[in-house]
Short mmCIF file of C-alpha atoms in Angstrom, two decimals:
data_model
loop_
_atom_site.label_atom_id
_atom_site.label_comp_id
_atom_site.label_asym_id
_atom_site.label_seq_id
_atom_site.Cartn_x
_atom_site.Cartn_y
_atom_site.Cartn_z
CA MET A 1 0.00 0.00 0.00
CA ASP A 2 1.88 2.54 1.45
CA GLY A 3 4.32 4.96 -0.04
CA GLY A 4 6.98 3.48 2.16
CA GLY A 5 5.52 0.03 1.84
CA GLN A 6 6.49 -0.96 -1.70
CA GLY A 7 8.76 -3.63 -0.27
CA VAL A 8 5.91 -5.12 1.71
CA ALA A 9 3.71 -4.85 -1.35
CA ARG A 10 6.11 -6.87 -3.49
CA ARG A 11 5.96 -9.69 -0.94
CA HIS A 12 2.20 -10.03 -0.97
CA GLY A 13 0.79 -7.47 -3.41
CA ALA A 14 0.42 -9.96 -6.26
CA VAL A 15 -2.23 -11.86 -4.37
CA ALA A 16 -3.73 -9.02 -2.40
CA GLU A 17 -6.58 -8.52 -4.82
CA GLU A 18 -6.71 -11.89 -6.46
CA ASP A 19 -9.94 -13.43 -7.61
CA PRO A 20 -9.93 -16.75 -5.73
CA ASP A 21 -11.54 -18.56 -8.65
CA ARG A 22 -8.80 -17.54 -11.03
CA ARG A 23 -5.93 -18.81 -9.02
CA HIS A 24 -5.30 -22.15 -10.63
CA GLY A 25 -7.67 -22.45 -13.59
CA ASP A 26 -10.35 -25.11 -13.72
CA ARG A 27 -9.94 -28.85 -13.90
CA SER A 28 -10.39 -28.85 -17.64
CA GLY A 29 -7.23 -26.86 -17.97
CA LYS A 30 -8.85 -23.53 -18.89
CA GLU A 31 -6.92 -20.82 -17.16
CA GLY A 32 -8.43 -17.81 -15.46
CA ASP A 33 -11.99 -19.11 -15.50
CA ASP A 34 -13.99 -17.53 -12.70
CA ASP A 35 -16.32 -20.50 -12.65
CA GLY A 36 -13.54 -22.92 -11.77
CA VAL A 37 -13.15 -24.62 -8.41
CA ASP A 38 -10.41 -24.61 -5.82
CA VAL A 39 -7.71 -27.16 -6.28
CA ASP A 40 -8.00 -30.39 -4.34
CA GLU A 41 -5.42 -30.55 -1.59
CA LYS A 42 -4.31 -34.00 -2.67
CA ALA A 43 -3.57 -33.06 -6.25
CA PRO A 44 -0.98 -30.46 -7.25
CA PRO A 45 -2.32 -27.58 -9.34
CA PRO A 46 -1.49 -27.48 -13.07
CA ARG A 47 0.48 -24.27 -12.66
CA ARG A 48 0.09 -20.94 -10.96
CA THR A 49 -2.06 -18.57 -12.98
CA SER A 50 -3.04 -16.07 -10.29
CA ARG A 51 -4.39 -12.76 -11.50
CA ARG A 52 -5.50 -9.64 -9.71
CA VAL A 53 -9.09 -8.55 -9.86
CA ALA A 54 -8.53 -6.02 -12.64
CA SER A 55 -11.85 -4.26 -12.10
CA LEU A 56 -10.88 -3.42 -8.51
CA ASP A 57 -7.64 -1.83 -9.74
CA VAL A 58 -9.63 0.13 -12.33
CA PHE A 59 -12.12 1.27 -9.69
CA ARG A 60 -9.30 2.37 -7.39
CA GLY A 61 -7.66 4.23 -10.26
CA LEU A 62 -10.92 6.01 -11.05
CA THR A 63 -11.28 7.07 -7.41
CA VAL A 64 -7.74 8.49 -7.28
CA ALA A 65 -8.41 10.32 -10.56
CA LEU A 66 -11.62 11.76 -9.11
CA MET A 67 -9.72 12.98 -6.07
CA ILE A 68 -7.19 14.78 -8.27
CA LEU A 69 -10.00 16.23 -10.40
CA VAL A 70 -12.08 17.63 -7.54
CA ASP A 71 -9.04 18.98 -5.68
CA GLY A 72 -7.62 20.66 -8.77
CA ALA A 73 -10.76 21.91 -10.52
CA GLY A 74 -13.34 22.00 -7.74
CA GLY A 75 -12.70 25.67 -7.02
CA GLU A 76 -13.67 26.68 -10.55
CA TRP A 77 -16.37 24.04 -10.91
CA PRO A 78 -18.26 23.93 -7.58
CA VAL A 79 -20.68 21.35 -8.98
CA ILE A 80 -17.88 18.78 -8.66
CA GLY A 81 -16.53 20.13 -5.37
CA HIS A 82 -17.78 19.21 -1.91
CA ALA A 83 -21.30 20.27 -1.05
CA PRO A 84 -21.18 23.22 1.41
CA TRP A 85 -23.35 21.22 3.83
CA ASN A 86 -26.33 19.01 2.94
CA GLY A 87 -26.29 17.39 -0.48
CA CYS A 88 -23.90 15.23 -2.42
CA ASN A 89 -21.63 16.42 -5.23
CA LEU A 90 -19.03 14.46 -7.19
CA ALA A 91 -16.28 15.13 -4.63
CA ASP A 92 -18.44 13.65 -1.88
CA PHE A 93 -18.24 10.20 -3.48
CA VAL A 94 -14.43 9.98 -3.30
CA MET A 95 -13.97 9.08 0.37
CA PRO A 96 -16.76 6.43 0.46
CA PHE A 97 -15.41 4.90 -2.74
CA PHE A 98 -11.98 4.55 -1.13
CA LEU A 99 -13.47 2.96 1.98
CA PHE A 100 -15.59 0.60 -0.13
CA ILE A 101 -12.48 -0.50 -2.06
CA VAL A 102 -10.59 -1.00 1.21
CA GLY A 103 -13.36 -3.24 2.48
CA MET A 104 -13.69 -5.23 -0.72
CA ALA A 105 -9.97 -5.97 -0.84
CA ILE A 106 -9.80 -7.21 2.77
CA PRO A 107 -11.38 -10.68 2.23
CA LEU A 108 -9.09 -11.15 -0.78
CA SER A 109 -5.88 -10.11 0.95
CA LEU A 110 -6.64 -12.03 4.15
CA LYS A 111 -8.18 -15.15 2.58
CA VAL A 112 -6.48 -18.15 4.18
CA LEU A 113 -7.10 -21.37 2.29
CA ARG A 114 -4.98 -23.47 4.62
CA SER A 115 -4.98 -21.57 7.89
CA LEU A 116 -3.25 -23.95 10.29
CA VAL A 117 0.46 -23.48 10.80
CA PHE A 118 0.72 -27.17 11.66
CA HIS A 119 -0.43 -28.25 8.21
CA LEU A 120 1.96 -25.89 6.51
CA SER A 121 4.90 -26.92 8.62
CA ILE A 122 4.28 -30.66 8.07
CA LEU A 123 4.06 -30.20 4.31
CA MET A 124 7.21 -28.10 4.23
CA PHE A 125 9.03 -30.61 6.48
CA LEU A 126 8.14 -33.43 4.09
CA GLY A 127 9.24 -31.32 1.15
CA LEU A 128 5.76 -31.49 -0.37
CA ASN A 129 4.99 -28.12 -1.87
CA LEU A 130 1.39 -29.06 -2.61
CA LEU A 131 0.21 -25.50 -2.11
CA PRO A 132 0.83 -22.87 -4.76
CA GLU A 133 3.34 -20.16 -4.01
CA ALA A 134 0.58 -17.60 -3.62
CA ASN A 135 -0.97 -19.54 -0.74
CA MET A 136 2.40 -20.03 0.91
CA GLN A 137 2.61 -16.24 1.16
CA ARG A 138 -0.73 -15.91 2.90
CA ILE A 139 -1.06 -15.24 6.58
CA PRO A 140 -0.85 -18.59 8.42
CA ASP A 141 -2.30 -17.44 11.75
CA ARG A 142 -4.41 -14.67 13.19
CA GLY A 143 -1.60 -13.17 15.25
CA ARG A 144 0.56 -12.52 12.22
CA ALA A 145 -2.46 -11.22 10.30
CA VAL A 146 -3.25 -8.69 13.02
CA ARG A 147 0.40 -7.59 13.17
CA ARG A 148 0.39 -6.99 9.43
CA VAL A 149 -2.83 -4.98 9.68
CA VAL A 150 -1.46 -2.86 12.55
CA LEU A 151 1.77 -2.19 10.64
CA ARG A 152 -0.11 -1.07 7.54
CA THR A 153 -2.37 1.11 9.71
CA LEU A 154 0.62 2.85 11.27
CA LYS A 155 2.04 3.54 7.83
CA LEU A 156 -1.23 5.10 6.73
CA LEU A 157 -1.34 7.25 9.86
CA PHE A 158 2.25 8.41 9.29
CA TRP A 159 1.60 9.45 5.70
CA GLY A 160 -1.71 11.03 6.63
CA ILE A 161 -0.27 13.27 9.34
CA LEU A 162 2.75 14.15 7.19
CA LEU A 163 0.71 15.07 4.11
CA GLN A 164 -2.40 16.58 5.73
CA GLY A 165 -1.29 17.52 9.22
CA GLY A 166 0.08 20.85 8.04
CA TYR A 167 3.78 19.97 7.69
CA SER A 168 3.70 19.94 3.89
CA HIS A 169 2.61 23.23 2.29
CA ALA A 170 2.76 21.94 -1.28
CA PRO A 171 2.13 22.85 -3.99
CA ASP A 172 1.81 26.64 -3.68
CA ASP A 173 3.70 27.60 -0.54
CA LEU A 174 7.47 27.04 -0.86
CA SER A 175 7.93 26.26 2.82
CA TYR A 176 7.36 23.40 5.21
CA GLY A 177 6.91 22.70 8.89
CA VAL A 178 3.97 22.87 11.29
CA ASP A 179 3.36 24.39 14.69
CA MET A 180 2.46 21.37 16.84
CA LYS A 181 -0.09 23.56 18.60
CA HIS A 182 -2.09 23.59 15.34
CA VAL A 183 -1.24 20.26 13.73
CA ARG A 184 -4.26 18.56 12.15
CA TRP A 185 -4.57 15.03 13.51
CA CYS A 186 -7.37 13.84 11.25
CA GLY A 187 -7.51 13.53 7.48
CA ILE A 188 -8.22 11.25 4.54
CA LEU A 189 -5.53 8.65 5.18
CA GLN A 190 -6.17 8.71 8.92
CA ARG A 191 -9.84 7.89 8.36
CA ILE A 192 -8.91 5.11 5.95
CA ALA A 193 -6.41 3.77 8.51
CA LEU A 194 -9.07 3.64 11.24
CA ALA A 195 -11.64 1.93 9.01
CA TYR A 196 -9.06 -0.54 7.73
CA LEU A 197 -7.87 -1.41 11.24
CA VAL A 198 -11.35 -1.99 12.63
CA VAL A 199 -12.72 -3.97 9.69
CA ALA A 200 -9.59 -6.00 8.97
CA VAL A 201 -9.30 -7.10 12.61
CA LEU A 202 -13.03 -7.87 12.59
CA GLU A 203 -12.57 -10.01 9.49
CA ILE A 204 -9.65 -11.89 11.05
CA VAL A 205 -11.42 -12.49 14.37
CA THR A 206 -14.76 -13.60 12.91
CA LYS A 207 -13.44 -15.66 10.02
CA ASN A 208 -14.59 -19.27 10.13
CA ALA A 209 -12.04 -21.51 8.43
CA LYS A 210 -14.56 -24.34 8.08
CA VAL A 211 -16.72 -22.38 5.66
CA GLN A 212 -14.01 -20.27 4.07
CA ASP A 213 -13.94 -22.17 0.80
CA GLN A 214 -17.52 -23.34 0.62
CA SER A 215 -19.55 -22.06 -2.29
CA SER A 216 -22.45 -19.89 -1.19
CA SER A 217 -25.46 -18.26 -2.75
CA GLY A 218 -28.17 -15.79 -1.88
CA PHE A 219 -28.42 -14.66 1.73
CA SER A 220 -26.24 -17.47 3.04
CA ILE A 221 -23.27 -15.09 2.89
CA PHE A 222 -25.10 -12.73 5.24
CA ARG A 223 -25.67 -15.64 7.64
CA MET A 224 -22.07 -16.77 7.29
CA TYR A 225 -20.80 -13.37 8.44
CA PHE A 226 -23.73 -12.52 10.68
CA SER A 227 -21.44 -11.37 13.51
CA GLN A 228 -19.96 -8.68 11.28
CA TRP A 229 -23.41 -7.26 10.56
CA ILE A 230 -24.15 -7.29 14.29
CA VAL A 231 -21.05 -5.12 14.81
CA ALA A 232 -22.20 -2.84 11.97
CA CYS A 233 -25.61 -2.42 13.63
CA CYS A 234 -23.93 -1.62 16.96
CA ILE A 235 -21.78 1.05 15.29
CA LEU A 236 -24.86 2.57 13.65
CA VAL A 237 -26.80 2.61 16.94
CA ILE A 238 -23.89 4.23 18.79
CA TYR A 239 -23.48 6.85 16.06
CA LEU A 240 -27.19 7.73 15.93
CA SER A 241 -27.46 7.80 19.72
CA LEU A 242 -24.58 10.25 20.03
CA VAL A 243 -25.63 12.45 17.10
CA TYR A 244 -29.21 12.83 18.27
CA GLY A 245 -28.68 12.46 22.01
CA ILE A 246 -25.73 14.70 22.95
CA TYR A 247 -26.51 18.18 24.20
CA VAL A 248 -24.48 20.83 22.34
CA PRO A 249 -23.90 23.96 24.47
CA ASP A 250 -22.82 27.41 23.30
CA TRP A 251 -19.17 27.54 22.28
CA ASP A 252 -16.57 30.13 21.35
CA PHE A 253 -13.31 30.25 19.42
CA ARG A 254 -10.54 32.65 18.48
CA VAL A 255 -10.25 33.56 14.78
CA SER A 256 -6.82 32.33 13.65
CA ASP A 257 -6.88 33.36 9.98
CA VAL A 258 -4.46 36.29 9.67
CA LYS A 259 -6.22 37.44 6.47
CA ASN A 260 -9.55 37.70 8.26
CA PRO A 261 -10.55 41.15 9.55
CA ASN A 262 -11.69 39.44 12.75
CA PHE A 263 -8.24 37.92 13.34
CA GLY A 264 -7.57 37.44 17.03
CA LYS A 265 -11.15 38.09 18.09
CA ILE A 266 -13.10 35.60 20.21
CA LEU A 267 -16.47 34.82 18.63
CA THR A 268 -19.35 33.01 20.31
CA VAL A 269 -21.70 30.52 18.63
CA THR A 270 -25.12 30.09 20.23
CA CYS A 271 -26.46 26.53 20.36
CA GLY A 272 -27.93 25.08 23.56
CA THR A 273 -29.70 22.25 21.77
CA ARG A 274 -29.54 18.56 20.97
CA GLY A 275 -30.31 16.42 17.94
CA LYS A 276 -29.58 19.18 15.40
CA LEU A 277 -27.66 18.54 12.17
CA SER A 278 -27.00 22.20 11.40
CA PRO A 279 -23.41 23.39 10.76
CA PRO A 280 -22.77 25.08 14.12
CA CYS A 281 -24.74 22.90 16.54
CA ASN A 282 -24.21 19.25 15.61
CA ALA A 283 -22.74 16.65 17.98
CA VAL A 284 -20.06 15.62 15.47
CA GLY A 285 -18.33 19.00 15.67
CA TYR A 286 -18.91 19.23 19.42
CA ILE A 287 -17.09 15.95 20.10
CA ASP A 288 -14.17 16.96 17.87
CA ARG A 289 -13.83 20.32 19.63
CA LYS A 290 -13.81 18.61 23.02
CA VAL A 291 -11.48 15.71 22.15
CA LEU A 292 -9.21 17.04 19.41
CA GLY A 293 -9.29 20.72 20.33
CA ILE A 294 -10.44 23.39 17.91
CA ASN A 295 -6.85 24.31 16.96
CA HIS A 296 -6.32 20.81 15.57
CA MET A 297 -9.32 20.85 13.24
CA TYR A 298 -9.56 21.76 9.55
CA HIS A 299 -9.50 25.54 9.10
CA ARG A 300 -11.05 25.72 5.62
CA PRO A 301 -14.19 23.57 5.84
CA ALA A 302 -16.63 23.37 2.94
CA TRP A 303 -19.26 25.24 4.95
CA ARG A 304 -17.36 28.48 4.18
CA ARG A 305 -19.22 28.31 0.85
CA HIS A 306 -22.59 27.95 2.58
CA LYS A 307 -25.33 30.39 1.52
CA ASP A 308 -25.44 31.77 5.07
CA CYS A 309 -21.76 32.69 4.83
CA THR A 310 -21.25 34.11 1.32
CA ASP A 311 -23.32 35.57 -1.48
CA ASP A 312 -21.16 33.61 -3.98
CA SER A 313 -22.37 30.19 -2.74
CA PRO A 314 -21.64 27.51 -3.85
CA HIS A 315 -18.42 29.30 -4.86
CA GLU A 316 -16.08 30.46 -2.13
CA GLY A 317 -16.15 34.21 -1.85
CA PRO A 318 -15.94 37.01 0.70
CA PHE A 319 -18.11 36.52 3.75
CA LYS A 320 -21.27 38.52 4.17
CA THR A 321 -21.03 41.45 6.55
CA ASP A 322 -23.73 39.82 8.66
CA SER A 323 -22.50 36.24 8.31
CA PRO A 324 -22.89 34.14 11.48
CA ALA A 325 -19.86 33.52 13.68
CA TRP A 326 -19.59 29.81 12.83
CA CYS A 327 -18.66 30.66 9.23
CA TYR A 328 -15.21 31.66 10.52
CA ALA A 329 -14.76 28.56 12.70
CA PRO A 330 -12.82 25.37 11.93
CA PHE A 331 -14.62 22.08 11.39
CA GLU A 332 -13.13 18.61 10.95
CA PRO A 333 -14.75 16.76 8.00
CA GLU A 334 -12.78 13.62 8.90
CA GLY A 335 -13.49 13.81 12.62
CA LEU A 336 -13.92 11.15 15.28
CA LEU A 337 -17.67 10.45 15.31
CA SER A 338 -18.03 10.74 11.54
CA SER A 339 -15.10 8.34 11.12
CA LEU A 340 -16.95 5.85 13.32
CA SER A 341 -19.90 5.84 10.94
CA ALA A 342 -17.49 5.74 7.98
CA VAL A 343 -16.50 2.24 9.11
CA LEU A 344 -19.90 1.11 7.79
CA SER A 345 -18.86 1.96 4.23
CA THR A 346 -15.92 -0.42 4.63
CA ILE A 347 -18.08 -3.19 6.09
CA ILE A 348 -20.38 -2.97 3.07
CA GLY A 349 -17.30 -3.26 0.85
CA VAL A 350 -16.26 -6.36 2.79
CA HIS A 351 -19.58 -7.97 1.91
CA TYR A 352 -18.90 -7.39 -1.77
CA GLY A 353 -15.52 -9.06 -1.26
CA HIS A 354 -17.20 -12.02 0.43
CA VAL A 355 -19.48 -12.41 -2.58
CA LEU A 356 -16.42 -12.49 -4.83
CA VAL A 357 -14.71 -15.08 -2.64
CA HIS A 358 -17.65 -17.45 -2.17
CA MET A 359 -19.73 -17.20 -5.33
CA LYS A 360 -18.42 -18.91 -8.45
CA SER A 361 -20.71 -17.58 -11.17
CA HIS A 362 -20.41 -14.16 -12.78
CA THR A 363 -24.19 -13.93 -12.96
CA ASP A 364 -24.67 -14.75 -9.29
CA ARG A 365 -22.06 -12.22 -8.26
CA LEU A 366 -23.50 -9.42 -10.37
CA LYS A 367 -27.02 -10.21 -9.18
CA GLN A 368 -26.03 -10.11 -5.53
CA TRP A 369 -23.96 -6.93 -5.94
CA SER A 370 -26.51 -5.03 -8.03
CA ILE A 371 -29.47 -5.87 -5.77
CA MET A 372 -27.63 -4.64 -2.70
CA GLY A 373 -26.34 -1.53 -4.50
CA ILE A 374 -29.77 -0.52 -5.81
CA THR A 375 -31.40 -1.21 -2.43
CA LEU A 376 -28.88 0.98 -0.60
CA LEU A 377 -29.25 3.73 -3.17
CA ILE A 378 -33.06 3.77 -2.89
CA LEU A 379 -32.94 3.67 0.93
CA GLY A 380 -30.50 6.56 1.15
CA LEU A 381 -32.38 8.75 -1.32
CA THR A 382 -35.65 8.02 0.47
CA LEU A 383 -34.19 9.10 3.81
CA HIS A 384 -32.83 12.29 2.25
CA PHE A 385 -35.85 13.44 0.26
CA SER A 386 -38.26 12.55 3.05
CA HIS A 387 -36.16 14.89 5.27
CA ALA A 388 -35.63 12.08 7.78
CA ILE A 389 -31.82 12.04 7.51
CA PRO A 390 -30.16 14.41 5.02
CA LEU A 391 -27.23 13.48 2.82
CA ASN A 392 -24.21 15.03 4.51
CA LYS A 393 -20.59 14.11 3.93
CA GLN A 394 -19.30 16.31 6.77
CA LEU A 395 -21.40 14.39 9.30
CA TYR A 396 -21.21 11.08 7.40
CA THR A 397 -24.93 10.48 7.93
CA PHE A 398 -26.64 7.11 7.42
CA SER A 399 -28.39 8.27 4.24
CA TYR A 400 -25.00 9.38 2.89
CA ILE A 401 -23.54 5.95 3.69
CA CYS A 402 -26.36 4.21 1.83
CA VAL A 403 -26.24 6.41 -1.28
CA THR A 404 -22.46 6.40 -1.67
CA ALA A 405 -22.04 2.69 -0.89
CA GLY A 406 -24.87 1.85 -3.27
CA ALA A 407 -23.27 3.98 -5.97
CA ALA A 408 -19.90 2.31 -5.32
CA GLY A 409 -21.47 -1.13 -5.70
CA ILE A 410 -23.14 -0.19 -8.98
CA VAL A 411 -19.97 1.38 -10.41
CA PHE A 412 -17.96 -1.69 -9.45
CA CYS A 413 -20.54 -3.95 -11.13
CA MET A 414 -20.06 -1.99 -14.34
CA PHE A 415 -16.30 -2.30 -14.21
CA TYR A 416 -16.49 -5.99 -13.32
CA PHE A 417 -18.75 -6.66 -16.30
CA LEU A 418 -16.64 -4.65 -18.75
CA VAL A 419 -13.15 -5.58 -17.53
CA ASP A 420 -13.33 -9.02 -15.91
CA ILE A 421 -16.12 -10.54 -17.98
CA LEU A 422 -15.86 -8.86 -21.40
CA ASN A 423 -12.05 -8.48 -20.99
CA LEU A 424 -12.05 -4.85 -22.17
CA HIS A 425 -8.71 -4.14 -20.52
CA TYR A 426 -7.15 -1.71 -22.98
CA PRO A 427 -9.72 1.12 -22.74
CA PHE A 428 -9.30 1.13 -18.94
CA ALA A 429 -5.54 0.58 -18.87
CA PRO A 430 -4.69 4.14 -17.62
CA LEU A 431 -7.08 3.72 -14.70
CA LYS A 432 -5.70 0.26 -13.96
CA TRP A 433 -2.13 1.56 -13.92
CA THR A 434 -3.18 4.37 -11.59
CA GLY A 435 -4.95 1.91 -9.31
CA MET A 436 -1.91 -0.36 -9.12
CA ASN A 437 0.32 2.61 -8.18
CA ALA A 438 -2.31 4.48 -6.21
CA MET A 439 -0.15 5.64 -3.31
CA LEU A 440 2.48 7.06 -5.65
CA VAL A 441 -0.13 8.98 -7.65
CA TYR A 442 -1.90 10.16 -4.49
CA VAL A 443 1.29 11.54 -2.93
CA MET A 444 2.67 13.13 -6.09
CA ALA A 445 -0.56 14.46 -7.65
CA ALA A 446 -3.42 14.64 -5.14
CA ALA A 447 -1.16 15.79 -2.27
CA GLY A 448 0.71 18.14 -4.64
CA ILE A 449 4.23 16.98 -3.79
CA PHE A 450 5.42 16.88 -7.41
CA GLU A 451 3.93 20.28 -8.22
CA GLY A 452 5.49 21.63 -5.04
CA PHE A 453 8.88 20.44 -6.29
CA LEU A 454 8.32 22.06 -9.70
CA ASN A 455 7.21 25.30 -8.05
CA GLY A 456 10.65 25.47 -6.48
CA TRP A 457 11.92 26.45 -9.92
CA TYR A 458 10.67 29.95 -10.67
CA TYR A 459 11.70 33.01 -12.69
CA GLU A 460 12.12 36.38 -10.95
CA GLY A 461 9.33 35.70 -8.43
CA THR A 462 7.68 32.78 -6.67
CA ASN A 463 4.40 33.60 -8.43
CA ASN A 464 6.01 32.85 -11.80
CA THR A 465 6.69 29.13 -11.54
CA LEU A 466 6.84 26.46 -14.21
CA VAL A 467 3.47 25.07 -13.15
CA TYR A 468 1.90 28.53 -13.30
CA TRP A 469 3.39 29.18 -16.75
CA VAL A 470 2.19 25.88 -18.20
CA ARG A 471 -1.28 26.27 -16.75
CA LYS A 472 -1.61 29.84 -18.00
CA HIS A 473 -0.01 29.66 -21.46
CA VAL A 474 -0.68 26.05 -22.54
CA PHE A 475 -4.21 25.69 -21.22
CA VAL A 476 -5.93 28.90 -20.06
CA LYS A 477 -4.81 31.22 -22.87
CA VAL A 478 -5.40 28.66 -25.59
CA TRP A 479 -9.04 28.20 -24.55
CA HIS A 480 -9.54 31.82 -23.44
CA SER A 481 -11.23 30.53 -20.30
CA THR A 482 -9.85 30.05 -16.81
CA ARG A 483 -12.49 27.46 -15.92
CA VAL A 484 -11.96 25.34 -19.04
CA GLY A 485 -8.19 25.80 -18.97
CA ILE A 486 -7.84 24.62 -15.37
CA LEU A 487 -10.14 21.66 -16.01
CA LEU A 488 -8.06 20.56 -19.01
CA TYR A 489 -4.84 21.15 -17.09
CA VAL A 490 -6.01 18.80 -14.32
CA LEU A 491 -7.22 16.18 -16.81
CA PHE A 492 -4.09 16.10 -18.97
CA ALA A 493 -1.18 17.50 -16.95
CA GLN A 494 -2.10 15.71 -13.77
CA ILE A 495 -4.46 12.74 -14.21
CA LEU A 496 -3.31 11.50 -17.64
CA PHE A 497 0.34 12.37 -16.98
CA TRP A 498 0.48 10.33 -13.78
CA ALA A 499 -1.49 7.50 -15.36
CA LEU A 500 1.24 7.24 -18.00
CA VAL A 501 3.95 7.37 -15.33
CA ALA A 502 2.15 4.59 -13.48
CA GLY A 503 1.99 2.68 -16.77
CA LEU A 504 5.77 2.83 -17.05
CA LEU A 505 5.96 1.20 -13.62
CA HIS A 506 3.45 -1.51 -14.60
CA PRO A 507 3.47 -4.39 -13.68
CA CYS A 508 5.73 -3.54 -10.74
CA GLY A 509 3.09 -1.25 -9.26
CA ARG A 510 1.38 -3.47 -6.74
CA ASP A 511 1.16 -1.24 -3.76
CA GLY A 512 -2.30 -2.50 -2.89
CA MET A 513 -3.24 0.92 -1.54
CA TRP A 514 -5.93 1.07 1.15
CA GLN A 515 -6.81 -2.62 1.03
#
């Protein structure tokens, strides 16, 4: 996965997202047939023909590309940027898609066909390598599996704090370093790390080796992993109880933005309520202020573009003269309570991975996936438009979980049909390359590290950098439009460029990001 984890990835990345039914081919000798069966333990396999689930790589690549797109062009195209509060724009699908992919990859990366160390050791002692090399690399016991999960989690946390904690000022500010009094502890990778840790450990603890390789159909997979859904229900109940049950008192903060005319002033926000999902008085923000501290929260939340704050909404513009105090306050979109509910997106992804592991037929898989995706989508939209629970990425509401997870399931079904069934690999090759080198592309493009390096080379002034020149003269001036020019710059100079770079690293790029 991890930017510093390429070595780990090379040890197990090749099987981390492997379709279990493609591992050895079927008994008739046809390789890569999803409808094949697992090899009998008493008969050696014909030869190793393991392949990654290409559609999952493509889906991951699409999600990384979307992140680059909304970060780079969202300012000029607010319809693709984050919704200021309630609602769901294109950018609001990125995080749930990542979490869904993480969950779906977990059953594949942790699938243990022969889980007992005793069996492995006896076979190795006798010199009988009856198991394929891929299986020999799998985790032989739960202790080692948990250690691997914890190590990968720590790597994600490290990169998250480094890239989003405030230390890196790329790509525009040619400086670095962060005042620990204001370091941001939460972020995208930190949320992914938490969800991965919880769900991966849950998968390891609840896995039943006796049914691991049994073919399943219909709702039997739900029954097989019933304990995981019990945990999911408990998480949902805890989240809803806290969101609607915690009393949110009045609170105040000191304006820390030096460009703000209210800099240094202490502003008070009036609440004194419970069960509200409004920007200033929700329990999600209250818990983050109490636990994290307001200095350690995100200082440019999407609500700055709210209609109550600016006349330019949904664009970001100058605040109204009578804008409420909370418009100037920080808010953590990847906070503690919202990250708890975000775990549910990963658990839903795990179910999709279970379907891939246990079901042998393409038709059965697609049927199971599509039914669940459509059901979630309808449930979430019903909750939103009935005004029961609004779609809200900042709070990670239940309706938002349903809509985004349902959309993720439907999008994956499309990719699975096109890539893994119809074998249309070439049209999606750039996305596949990006997905197989996702951490590299995320760090260099989405986090702006490469552009930050290029901005270090400037002419006469730091506002005349190579990136600025290319964006202005090659894209904006040619199209005589800042909006169109920036959009094309992001599409070609960032997304396509890094897809081609990832293609040069293919097939070595097996970082298995966020599995």
